[in-house]
Short mmCIF file of C-alpha atoms in Angstrom, two decimals:
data_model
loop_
_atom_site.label_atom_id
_atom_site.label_comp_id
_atom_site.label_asym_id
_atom_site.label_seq_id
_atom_site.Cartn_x
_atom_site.Cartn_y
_atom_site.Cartn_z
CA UNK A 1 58.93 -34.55 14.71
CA UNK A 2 58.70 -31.01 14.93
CA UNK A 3 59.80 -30.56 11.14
CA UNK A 4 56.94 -33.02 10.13
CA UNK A 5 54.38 -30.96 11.95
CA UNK A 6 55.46 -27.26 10.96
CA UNK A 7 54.93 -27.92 6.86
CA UNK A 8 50.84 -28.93 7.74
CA UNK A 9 48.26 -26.15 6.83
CA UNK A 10 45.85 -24.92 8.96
CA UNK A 11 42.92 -27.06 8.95
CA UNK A 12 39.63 -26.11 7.21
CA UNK A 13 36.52 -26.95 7.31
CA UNK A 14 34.94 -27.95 4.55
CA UNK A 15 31.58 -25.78 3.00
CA UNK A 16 28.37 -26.35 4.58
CA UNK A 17 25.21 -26.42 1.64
CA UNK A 18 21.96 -25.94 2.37
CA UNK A 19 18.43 -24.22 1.36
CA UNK A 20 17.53 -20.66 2.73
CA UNK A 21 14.62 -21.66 4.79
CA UNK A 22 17.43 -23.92 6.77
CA UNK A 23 19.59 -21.09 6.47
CA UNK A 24 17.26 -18.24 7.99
CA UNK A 25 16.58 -20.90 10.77
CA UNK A 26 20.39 -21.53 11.62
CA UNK A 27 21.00 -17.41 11.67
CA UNK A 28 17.39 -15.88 12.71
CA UNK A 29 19.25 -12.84 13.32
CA UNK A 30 19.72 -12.31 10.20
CA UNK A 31 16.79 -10.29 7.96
CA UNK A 32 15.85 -8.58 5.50
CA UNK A 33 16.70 -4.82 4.48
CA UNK A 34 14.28 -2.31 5.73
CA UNK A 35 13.17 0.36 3.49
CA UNK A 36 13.89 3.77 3.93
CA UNK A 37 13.40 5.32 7.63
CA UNK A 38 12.04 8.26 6.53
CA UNK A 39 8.19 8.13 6.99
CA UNK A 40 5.72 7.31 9.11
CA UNK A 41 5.42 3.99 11.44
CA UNK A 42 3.00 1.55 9.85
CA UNK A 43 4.12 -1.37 12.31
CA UNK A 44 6.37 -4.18 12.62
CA UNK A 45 8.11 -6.77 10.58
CA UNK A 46 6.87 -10.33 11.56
CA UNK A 47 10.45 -11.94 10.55
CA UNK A 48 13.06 -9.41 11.94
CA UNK A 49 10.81 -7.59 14.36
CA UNK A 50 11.85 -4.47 13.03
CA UNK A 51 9.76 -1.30 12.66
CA UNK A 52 8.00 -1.11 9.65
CA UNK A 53 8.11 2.41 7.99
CA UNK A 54 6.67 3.46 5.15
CA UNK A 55 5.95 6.92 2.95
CA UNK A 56 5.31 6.83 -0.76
CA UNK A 57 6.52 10.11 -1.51
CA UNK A 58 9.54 9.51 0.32
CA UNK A 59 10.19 6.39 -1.36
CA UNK A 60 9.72 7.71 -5.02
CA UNK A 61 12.51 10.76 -4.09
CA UNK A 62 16.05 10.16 -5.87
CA UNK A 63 17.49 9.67 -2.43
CA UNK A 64 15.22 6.95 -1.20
CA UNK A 65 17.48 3.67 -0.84
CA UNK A 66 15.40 2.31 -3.33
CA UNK A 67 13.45 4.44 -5.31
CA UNK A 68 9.86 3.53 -6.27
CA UNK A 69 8.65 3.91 -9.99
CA UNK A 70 4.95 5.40 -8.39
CA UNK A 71 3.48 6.67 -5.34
CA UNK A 72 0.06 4.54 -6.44
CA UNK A 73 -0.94 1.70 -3.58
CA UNK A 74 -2.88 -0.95 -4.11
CA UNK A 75 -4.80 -2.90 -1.02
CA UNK A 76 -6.54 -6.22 -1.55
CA UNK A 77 -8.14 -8.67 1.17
CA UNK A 78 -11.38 -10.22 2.75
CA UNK A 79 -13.78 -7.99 5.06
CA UNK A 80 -12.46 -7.71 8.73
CA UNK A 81 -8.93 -8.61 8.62
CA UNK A 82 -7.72 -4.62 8.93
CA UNK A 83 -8.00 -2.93 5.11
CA UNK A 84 -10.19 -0.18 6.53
CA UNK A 85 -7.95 0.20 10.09
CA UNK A 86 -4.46 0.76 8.05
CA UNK A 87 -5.63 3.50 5.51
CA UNK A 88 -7.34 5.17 8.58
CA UNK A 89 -4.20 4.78 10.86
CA UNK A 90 -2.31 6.02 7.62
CA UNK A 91 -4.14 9.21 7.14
CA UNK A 92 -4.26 10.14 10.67
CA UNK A 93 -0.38 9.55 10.91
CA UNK A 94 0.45 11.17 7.72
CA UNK A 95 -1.70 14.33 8.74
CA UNK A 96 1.02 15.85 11.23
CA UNK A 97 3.29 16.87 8.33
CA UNK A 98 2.00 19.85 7.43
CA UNK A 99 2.50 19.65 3.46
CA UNK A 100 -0.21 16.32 2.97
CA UNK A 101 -3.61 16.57 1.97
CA UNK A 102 -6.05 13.26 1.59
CA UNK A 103 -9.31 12.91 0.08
CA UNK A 104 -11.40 10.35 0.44
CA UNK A 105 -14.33 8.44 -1.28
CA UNK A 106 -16.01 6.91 1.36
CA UNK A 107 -18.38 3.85 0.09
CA UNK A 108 -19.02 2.08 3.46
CA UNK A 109 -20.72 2.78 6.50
CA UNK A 110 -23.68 2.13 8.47
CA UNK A 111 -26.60 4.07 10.54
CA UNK A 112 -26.77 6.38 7.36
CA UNK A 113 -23.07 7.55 7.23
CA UNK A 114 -19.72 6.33 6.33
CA UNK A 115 -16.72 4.69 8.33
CA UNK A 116 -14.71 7.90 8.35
CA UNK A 117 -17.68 9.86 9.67
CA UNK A 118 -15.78 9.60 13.49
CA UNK A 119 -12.43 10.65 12.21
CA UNK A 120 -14.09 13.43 10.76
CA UNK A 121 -15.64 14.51 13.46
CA UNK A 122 -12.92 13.99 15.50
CA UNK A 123 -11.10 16.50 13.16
CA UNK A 124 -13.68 18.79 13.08
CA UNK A 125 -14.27 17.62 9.73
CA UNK A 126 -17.64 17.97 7.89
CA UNK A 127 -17.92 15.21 5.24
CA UNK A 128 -19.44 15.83 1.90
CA UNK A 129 -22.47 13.85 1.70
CA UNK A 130 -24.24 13.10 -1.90
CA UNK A 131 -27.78 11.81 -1.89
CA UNK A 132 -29.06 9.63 -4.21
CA UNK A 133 -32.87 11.06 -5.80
CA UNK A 134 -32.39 14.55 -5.63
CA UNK A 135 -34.04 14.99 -2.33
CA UNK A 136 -34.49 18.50 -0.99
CA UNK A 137 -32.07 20.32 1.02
CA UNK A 138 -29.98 17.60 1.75
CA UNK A 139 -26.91 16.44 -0.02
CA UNK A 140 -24.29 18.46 -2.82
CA UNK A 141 -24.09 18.68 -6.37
CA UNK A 142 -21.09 18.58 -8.68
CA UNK A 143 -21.37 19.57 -12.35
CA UNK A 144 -19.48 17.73 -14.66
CA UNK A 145 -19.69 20.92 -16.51
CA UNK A 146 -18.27 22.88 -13.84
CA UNK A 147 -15.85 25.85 -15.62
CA UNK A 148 -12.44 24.60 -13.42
CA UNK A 149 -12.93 21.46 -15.49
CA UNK A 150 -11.50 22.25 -18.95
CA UNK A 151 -13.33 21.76 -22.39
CA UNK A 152 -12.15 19.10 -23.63
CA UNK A 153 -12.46 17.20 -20.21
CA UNK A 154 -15.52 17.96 -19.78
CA UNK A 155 -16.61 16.51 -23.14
CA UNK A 156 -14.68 13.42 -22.16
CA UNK A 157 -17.14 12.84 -18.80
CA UNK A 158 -20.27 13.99 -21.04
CA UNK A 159 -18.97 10.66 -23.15
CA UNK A 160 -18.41 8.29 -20.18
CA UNK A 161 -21.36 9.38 -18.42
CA UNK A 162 -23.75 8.81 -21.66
CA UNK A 163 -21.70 5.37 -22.24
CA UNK A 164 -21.92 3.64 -18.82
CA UNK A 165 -26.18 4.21 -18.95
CA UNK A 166 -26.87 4.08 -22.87
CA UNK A 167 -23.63 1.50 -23.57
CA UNK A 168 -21.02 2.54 -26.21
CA UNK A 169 -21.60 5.60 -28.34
CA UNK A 170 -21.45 5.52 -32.23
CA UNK A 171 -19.45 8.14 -34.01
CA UNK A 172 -22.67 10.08 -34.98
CA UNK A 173 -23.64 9.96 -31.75
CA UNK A 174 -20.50 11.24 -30.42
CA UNK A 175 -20.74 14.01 -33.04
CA UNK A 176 -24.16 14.96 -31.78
CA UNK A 177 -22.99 15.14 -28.67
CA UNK A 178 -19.54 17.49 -29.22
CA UNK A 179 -22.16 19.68 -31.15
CA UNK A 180 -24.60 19.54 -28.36
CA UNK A 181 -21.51 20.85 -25.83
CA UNK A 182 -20.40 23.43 -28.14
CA UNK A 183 -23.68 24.66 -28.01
CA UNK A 184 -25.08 24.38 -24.76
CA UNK A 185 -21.44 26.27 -23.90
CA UNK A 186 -22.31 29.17 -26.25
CA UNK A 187 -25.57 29.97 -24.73
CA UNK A 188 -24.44 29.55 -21.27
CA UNK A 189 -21.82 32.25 -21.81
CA UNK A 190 -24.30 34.37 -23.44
CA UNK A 191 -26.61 34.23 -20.95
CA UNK A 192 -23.86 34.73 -18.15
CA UNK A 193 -23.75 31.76 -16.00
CA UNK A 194 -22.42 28.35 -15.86
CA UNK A 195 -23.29 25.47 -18.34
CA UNK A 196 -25.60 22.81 -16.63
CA UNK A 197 -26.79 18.94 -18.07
CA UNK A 198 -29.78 20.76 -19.17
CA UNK A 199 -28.71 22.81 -21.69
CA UNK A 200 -27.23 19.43 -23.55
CA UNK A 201 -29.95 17.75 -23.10
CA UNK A 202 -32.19 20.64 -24.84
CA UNK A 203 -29.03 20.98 -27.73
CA UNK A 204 -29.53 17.67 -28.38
CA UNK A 205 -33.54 17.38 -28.39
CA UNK A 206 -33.64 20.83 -30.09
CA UNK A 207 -30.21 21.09 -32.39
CA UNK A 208 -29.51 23.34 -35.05
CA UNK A 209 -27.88 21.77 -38.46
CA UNK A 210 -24.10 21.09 -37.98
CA UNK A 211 -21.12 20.64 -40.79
CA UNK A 212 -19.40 17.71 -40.77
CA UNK A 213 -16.79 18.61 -42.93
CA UNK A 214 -18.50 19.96 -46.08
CA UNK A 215 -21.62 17.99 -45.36
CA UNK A 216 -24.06 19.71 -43.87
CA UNK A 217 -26.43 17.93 -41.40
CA UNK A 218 -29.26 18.61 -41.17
CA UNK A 219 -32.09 19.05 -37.60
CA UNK A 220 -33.70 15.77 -37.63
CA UNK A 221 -30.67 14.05 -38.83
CA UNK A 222 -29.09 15.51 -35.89
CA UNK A 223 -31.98 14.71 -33.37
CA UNK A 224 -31.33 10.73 -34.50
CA UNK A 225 -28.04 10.74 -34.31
CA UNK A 226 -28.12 12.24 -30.74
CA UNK A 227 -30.95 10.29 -29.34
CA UNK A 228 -28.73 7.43 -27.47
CA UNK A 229 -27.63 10.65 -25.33
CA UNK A 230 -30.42 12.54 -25.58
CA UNK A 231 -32.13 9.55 -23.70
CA UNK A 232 -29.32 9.41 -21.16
CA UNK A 233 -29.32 13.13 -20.47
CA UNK A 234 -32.91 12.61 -19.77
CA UNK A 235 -31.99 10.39 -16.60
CA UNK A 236 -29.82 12.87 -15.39
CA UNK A 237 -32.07 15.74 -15.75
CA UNK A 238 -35.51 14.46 -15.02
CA UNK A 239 -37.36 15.17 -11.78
CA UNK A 240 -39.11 12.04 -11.80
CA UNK A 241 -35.78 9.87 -12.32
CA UNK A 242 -33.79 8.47 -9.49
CA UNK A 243 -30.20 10.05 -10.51
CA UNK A 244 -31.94 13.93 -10.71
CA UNK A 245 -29.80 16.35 -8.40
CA UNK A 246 -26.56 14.62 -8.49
CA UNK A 247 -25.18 16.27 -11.53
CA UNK A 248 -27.76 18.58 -13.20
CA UNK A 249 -27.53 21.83 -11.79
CA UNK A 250 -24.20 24.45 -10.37
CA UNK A 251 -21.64 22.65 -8.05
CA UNK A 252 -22.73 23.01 -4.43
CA UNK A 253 -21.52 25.86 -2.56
CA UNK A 254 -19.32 25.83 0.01
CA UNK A 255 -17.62 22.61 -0.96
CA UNK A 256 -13.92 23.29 1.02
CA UNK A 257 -11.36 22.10 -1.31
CA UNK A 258 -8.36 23.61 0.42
CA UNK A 259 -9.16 21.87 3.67
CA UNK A 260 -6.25 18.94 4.17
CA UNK A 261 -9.10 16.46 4.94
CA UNK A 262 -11.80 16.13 2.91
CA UNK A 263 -14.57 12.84 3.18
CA UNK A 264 -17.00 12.68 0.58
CA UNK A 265 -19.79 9.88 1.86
CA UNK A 266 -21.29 8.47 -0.60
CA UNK A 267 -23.02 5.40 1.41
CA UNK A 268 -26.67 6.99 0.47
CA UNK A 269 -25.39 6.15 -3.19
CA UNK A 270 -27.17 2.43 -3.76
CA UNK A 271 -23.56 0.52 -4.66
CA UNK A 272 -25.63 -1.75 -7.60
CA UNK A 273 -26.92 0.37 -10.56
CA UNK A 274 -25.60 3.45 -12.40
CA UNK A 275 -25.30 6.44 -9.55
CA UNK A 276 -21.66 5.30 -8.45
CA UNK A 277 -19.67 4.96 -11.82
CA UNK A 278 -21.18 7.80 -12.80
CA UNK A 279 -20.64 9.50 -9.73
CA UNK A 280 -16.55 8.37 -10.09
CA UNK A 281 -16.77 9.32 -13.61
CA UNK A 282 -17.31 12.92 -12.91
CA UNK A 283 -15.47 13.12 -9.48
CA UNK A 284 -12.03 11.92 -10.61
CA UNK A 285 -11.71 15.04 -13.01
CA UNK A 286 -13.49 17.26 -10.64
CA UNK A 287 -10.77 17.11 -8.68
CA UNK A 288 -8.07 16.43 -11.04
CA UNK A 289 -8.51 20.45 -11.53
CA UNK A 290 -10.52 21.62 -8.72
CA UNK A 291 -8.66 20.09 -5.77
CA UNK A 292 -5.20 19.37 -7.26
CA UNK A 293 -3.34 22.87 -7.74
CA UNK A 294 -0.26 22.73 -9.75
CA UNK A 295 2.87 24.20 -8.57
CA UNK A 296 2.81 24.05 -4.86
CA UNK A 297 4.69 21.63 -2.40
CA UNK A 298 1.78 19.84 -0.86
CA UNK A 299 1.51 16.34 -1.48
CA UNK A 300 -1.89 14.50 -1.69
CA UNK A 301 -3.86 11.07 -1.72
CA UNK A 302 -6.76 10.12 -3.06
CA UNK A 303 -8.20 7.27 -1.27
CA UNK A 304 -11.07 4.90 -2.95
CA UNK A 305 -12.77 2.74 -1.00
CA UNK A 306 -15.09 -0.19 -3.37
CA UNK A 307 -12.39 1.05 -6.12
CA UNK A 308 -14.31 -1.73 -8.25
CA UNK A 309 -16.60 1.09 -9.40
CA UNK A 310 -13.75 2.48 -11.23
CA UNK A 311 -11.98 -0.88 -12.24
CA UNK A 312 -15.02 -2.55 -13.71
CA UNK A 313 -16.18 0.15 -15.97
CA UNK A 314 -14.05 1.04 -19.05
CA UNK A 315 -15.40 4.67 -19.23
CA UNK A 316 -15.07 5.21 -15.63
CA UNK A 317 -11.15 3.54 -16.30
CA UNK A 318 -10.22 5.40 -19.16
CA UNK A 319 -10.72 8.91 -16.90
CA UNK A 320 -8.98 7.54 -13.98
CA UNK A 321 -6.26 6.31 -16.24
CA UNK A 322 -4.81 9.18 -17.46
CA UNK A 323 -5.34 10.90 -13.77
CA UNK A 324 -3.40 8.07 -12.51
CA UNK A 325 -0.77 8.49 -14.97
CA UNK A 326 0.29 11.68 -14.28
CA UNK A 327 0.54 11.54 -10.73
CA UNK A 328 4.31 11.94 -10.35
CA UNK A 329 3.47 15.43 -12.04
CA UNK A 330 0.58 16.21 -10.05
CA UNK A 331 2.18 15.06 -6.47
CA UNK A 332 -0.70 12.82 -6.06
CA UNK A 333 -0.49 9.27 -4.44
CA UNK A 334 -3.95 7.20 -5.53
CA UNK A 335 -4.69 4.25 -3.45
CA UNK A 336 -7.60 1.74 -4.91
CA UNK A 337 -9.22 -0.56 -1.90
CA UNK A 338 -10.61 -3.78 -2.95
CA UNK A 339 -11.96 -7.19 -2.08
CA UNK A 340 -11.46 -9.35 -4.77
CA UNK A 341 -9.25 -9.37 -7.81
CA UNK A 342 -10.65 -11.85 -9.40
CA UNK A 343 -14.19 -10.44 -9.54
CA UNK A 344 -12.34 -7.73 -11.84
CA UNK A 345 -12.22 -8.93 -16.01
CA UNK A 346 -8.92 -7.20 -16.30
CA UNK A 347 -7.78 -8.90 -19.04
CA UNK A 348 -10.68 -7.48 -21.08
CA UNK A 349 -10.64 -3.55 -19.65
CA UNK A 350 -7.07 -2.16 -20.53
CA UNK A 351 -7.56 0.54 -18.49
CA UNK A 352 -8.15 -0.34 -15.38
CA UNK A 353 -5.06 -3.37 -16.33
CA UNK A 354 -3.48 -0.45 -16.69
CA UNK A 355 -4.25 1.48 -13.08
CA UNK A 356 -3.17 -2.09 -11.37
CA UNK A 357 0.15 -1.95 -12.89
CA UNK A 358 1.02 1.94 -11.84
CA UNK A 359 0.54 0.99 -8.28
CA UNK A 360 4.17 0.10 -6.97
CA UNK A 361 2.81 -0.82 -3.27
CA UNK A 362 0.87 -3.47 -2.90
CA UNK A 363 -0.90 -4.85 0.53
CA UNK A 364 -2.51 -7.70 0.33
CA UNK A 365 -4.65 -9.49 3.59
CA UNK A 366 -5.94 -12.46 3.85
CA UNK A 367 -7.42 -14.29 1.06
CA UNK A 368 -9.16 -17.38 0.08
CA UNK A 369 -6.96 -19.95 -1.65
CA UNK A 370 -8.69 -19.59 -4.87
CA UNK A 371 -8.39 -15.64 -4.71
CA UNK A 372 -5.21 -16.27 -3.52
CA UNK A 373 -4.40 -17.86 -6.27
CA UNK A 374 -5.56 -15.27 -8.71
CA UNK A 375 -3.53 -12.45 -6.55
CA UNK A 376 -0.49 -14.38 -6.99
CA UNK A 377 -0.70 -15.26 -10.51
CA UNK A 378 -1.66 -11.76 -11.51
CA UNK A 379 0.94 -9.79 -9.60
CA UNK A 380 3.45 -12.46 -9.62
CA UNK A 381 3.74 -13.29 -6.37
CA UNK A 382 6.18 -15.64 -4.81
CA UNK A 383 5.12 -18.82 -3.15
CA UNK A 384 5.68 -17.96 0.34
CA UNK A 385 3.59 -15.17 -0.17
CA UNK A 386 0.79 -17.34 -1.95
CA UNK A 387 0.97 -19.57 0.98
CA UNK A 388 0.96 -16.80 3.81
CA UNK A 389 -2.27 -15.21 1.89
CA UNK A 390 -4.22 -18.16 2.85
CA UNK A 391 -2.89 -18.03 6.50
CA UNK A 392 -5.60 -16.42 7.93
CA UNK A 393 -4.89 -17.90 11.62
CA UNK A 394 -1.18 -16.95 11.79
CA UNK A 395 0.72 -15.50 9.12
CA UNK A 396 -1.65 -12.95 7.70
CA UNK A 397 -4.42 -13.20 10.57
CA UNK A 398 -6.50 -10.07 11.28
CA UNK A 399 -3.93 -6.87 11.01
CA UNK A 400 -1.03 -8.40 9.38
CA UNK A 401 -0.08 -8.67 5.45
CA UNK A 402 1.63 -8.83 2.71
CA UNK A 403 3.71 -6.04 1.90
CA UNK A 404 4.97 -5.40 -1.74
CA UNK A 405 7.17 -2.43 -2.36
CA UNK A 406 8.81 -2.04 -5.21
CA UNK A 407 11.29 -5.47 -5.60
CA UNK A 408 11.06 -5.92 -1.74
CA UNK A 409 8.44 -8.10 0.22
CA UNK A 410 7.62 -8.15 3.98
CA UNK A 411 5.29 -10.03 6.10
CA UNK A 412 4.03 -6.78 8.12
CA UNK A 413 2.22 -6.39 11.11
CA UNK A 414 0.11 -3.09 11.62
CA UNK A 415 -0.28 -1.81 14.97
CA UNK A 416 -2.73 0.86 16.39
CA UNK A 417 -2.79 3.00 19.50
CA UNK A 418 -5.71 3.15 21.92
CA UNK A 419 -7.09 5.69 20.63
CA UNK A 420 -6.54 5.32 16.98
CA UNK A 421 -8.22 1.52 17.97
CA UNK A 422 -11.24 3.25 18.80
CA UNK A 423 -11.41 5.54 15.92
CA UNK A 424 -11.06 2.80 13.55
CA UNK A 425 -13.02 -0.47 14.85
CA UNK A 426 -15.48 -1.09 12.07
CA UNK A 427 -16.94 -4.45 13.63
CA UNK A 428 -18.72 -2.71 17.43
CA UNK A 429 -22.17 -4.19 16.02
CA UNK A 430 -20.76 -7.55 15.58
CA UNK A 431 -18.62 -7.67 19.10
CA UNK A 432 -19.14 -7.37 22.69
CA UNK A 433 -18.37 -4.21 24.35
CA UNK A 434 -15.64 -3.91 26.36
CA UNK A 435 -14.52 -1.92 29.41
CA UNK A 436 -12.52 0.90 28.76
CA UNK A 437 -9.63 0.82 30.85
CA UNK A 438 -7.05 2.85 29.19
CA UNK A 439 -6.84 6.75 28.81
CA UNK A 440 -6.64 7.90 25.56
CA UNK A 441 -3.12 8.18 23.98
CA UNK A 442 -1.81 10.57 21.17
CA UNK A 443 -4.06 13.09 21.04
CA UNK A 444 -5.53 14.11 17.41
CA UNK A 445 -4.95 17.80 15.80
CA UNK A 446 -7.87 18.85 14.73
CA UNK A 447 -8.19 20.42 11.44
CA UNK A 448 -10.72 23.07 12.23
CA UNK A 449 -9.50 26.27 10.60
CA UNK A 450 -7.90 28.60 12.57
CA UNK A 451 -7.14 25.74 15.30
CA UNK A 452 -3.08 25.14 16.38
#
């Protein structure tokens, strides 16, 4: 007997098959790979309950476990389900490294200022407010012809600002209106000061004959040629126009670009018409040179709120473009807030195709199905994503989303402290007060200069 048993193998069992949503049921212990730990806390995973960590300049080092191709982020999602709440966590977080610097274009508010108006305060902060109509004493200026933008930049905005009021420029208008530069340049510098909108506007009402080539051309051919821009110019310098004292005149004074927080506010802008793209026209190069310094450590982001103001508008897109581009060089990390994709005609502006496809992070909150839809098409989503998108009860209910880094995904949950909670809540009008029971919890550092 014993010689019949001794020859038998050891018995197996034979291989169980089955789909990985029975699998990740049968082993919930089992999740997926966090990113890097190097960074700052954004939350938790929803699946693993891990702690979700995240830092795009971290994750775009060589060392990163998986390196990201751009620090660019992209968020996306309906009003009130926490777009507003995570940047503003983010910022505050990121702030106690010494070597990060944010600015922000702040489009919303109420009551006159902008949602970041407590956290600037809070920081000791003075935002940057631009007023729409020129009105006296109140408000800043940038020139688009300010000298810390270079030439050849600025004659870029000039184009971009004349195209998004007057529509697409001819080439003998754009020749009028190089000439008109070069000019308005020359006499600036002769007369000692800086070059302002008017002096383009009076180059190109008032020109002198130009070659073009061995052509010469003469006044009045010159005055046609520039009148598309001569007109625009005209709403930008005129008194009696509604955009006069945004752009025509010196930059403002006292405009702190070294600070490591700095709001502009830009809810007295009207969000229909022309004052915003043109505003983000001239802006993104403003501080492309002015804030951005090349060759030290410190790492910055640039954080648009209503970033349809760039996307929408091909001259406003083609600046941002080639800012966006080069961020690796410049250290900069550029994160576009948004609503609605599909509201964007992507497929017919390039450009701002272009923008969506240098950001490697994506967060995406709750959407309707047919936005959803859109989202997932466009950014090829997967279709557990696509269905937790529309999940606006449980899976991607107020405060959690869709996180896309790189080739990973994660169903994220961001969490706030007390007092970050208070800092942040954007809906006090539309809920009821409640007591306040709790003491305040990690206390902010302010960024008043010469404050520890």
């Amino acid at each position: 007997m014993l010689e019949l048993i001794r020859p038998q193998s050891q018995t197996r069992r034979r291989a169980l098959r089955t789909t990985t949503a029975t699998a990740s049921g049968l082993y919930p212990a089992v999740g997926a790979p966090s990113s890097d730990p190097r960074g700052v806390i954004i939350g938790r995973e929803i699946y693993s309950g891990k702690a979700y960590i995240y830092d795009p300049f971290v994750l775009y080092d060589p060392s990163a476990r998986e390196r990201l191709p751009s620090g660019h982020v992209l968020v996306l999602g309906k009003s009130g389900f926490g777009k507003s709440s995570l940047e503003k966590c983010y910022v505050l977080r990121q702030l106690r490294f010494r070597d990060r610097s944010f600015c922000i274009l702040d489009a919303q508010g109420e009551d006159g200022v902008g949602e970041w108006d407590s956290i600037a305060r809070a920081l000791g902060v003075t935002p940057v407010r631009l007023i729409y109509g020129g009105e006296e004493g109140e408000g800043v200026r940038l020139n688009p012809l300010d000298p810390r933008i270079p030439s050849q930049y600025q004659f870029k905005i000039l184009c971009s600002m004349v195209e998004i009021i007057a529509g697409p420029l001819t080439s003998e208008s754009e020749f009028a209106l190089s000439n008109a530069h070069t000019s308005a340049q020359g006499r600036a510098g002769r007369e000692n000061r800086v070059a302002v909108l008017s002096d383009i506007h009076d180059a190109l009402t008032n020109p002198e004959p130009a070659m073009l080539g061995k052509r010469q051309v003469g006044a009045e051919q010159m005055v046609a040629w520039g009148q598309p821009a001569s007109l625009a110019m005209d709403q930008l310098c005129s008194q009696t126009r509604d955009l006069a004292g945004l752009f025509n005149g010196p930059t403002t004074l006292g405009i702190d670009l070294d600070a490591r927080l700095i709001v502009f506010d830009l809810t007295r802008l009207p969000r229909e018409g022309e004052a915003m793209p043109l505003l983000m026209s001239v802006i993104g190069p403003w501080l492309r040179y002015a804030w951005i310094q090349t060759g030290d450590s410190t790492k910055r982001t640039l954080i648009v709120e209503e970033a349809w103001h760039i996307l929408s508008h091909r001259p406003v897109a083609r600046l941002f473009e080639e800012f966006v581009r080069y961020g690796r060089r410049l250290g900069l990390s550029f994160w576009a807030i948004l609503h609605h994709l599909g509201d964007l005609m992507v497929d017919e502006a390039p450009e701002a195709a272009a923008i969506l496809k240098l950001t490697a992070t994506r967060v995406l909150y709750h959407m309707d199905k047919a936005e959803a839809d859109v989202t997932a098409d466009y950014l090829q989503l997967p279709d557990w994503a696509r269905e937790a998108l529309t999940d606006g009860a449980s899976r991607c209910s107020p405060g959690r989303a869709v996180w896309q880094v790189g080739n990973r995904m994660h169903l994220v949950e961001h969490i706030r402290s007390h007092t970050e909670n208070a800092l942040t809540n954007t809906n006090r009008k539309m809920t009821e007060v409640a007591a306040n029971t709790q003491t305040p919890d990690a206390p902010l550092m302010t960024m008043r200069k010469g404050a520890t």
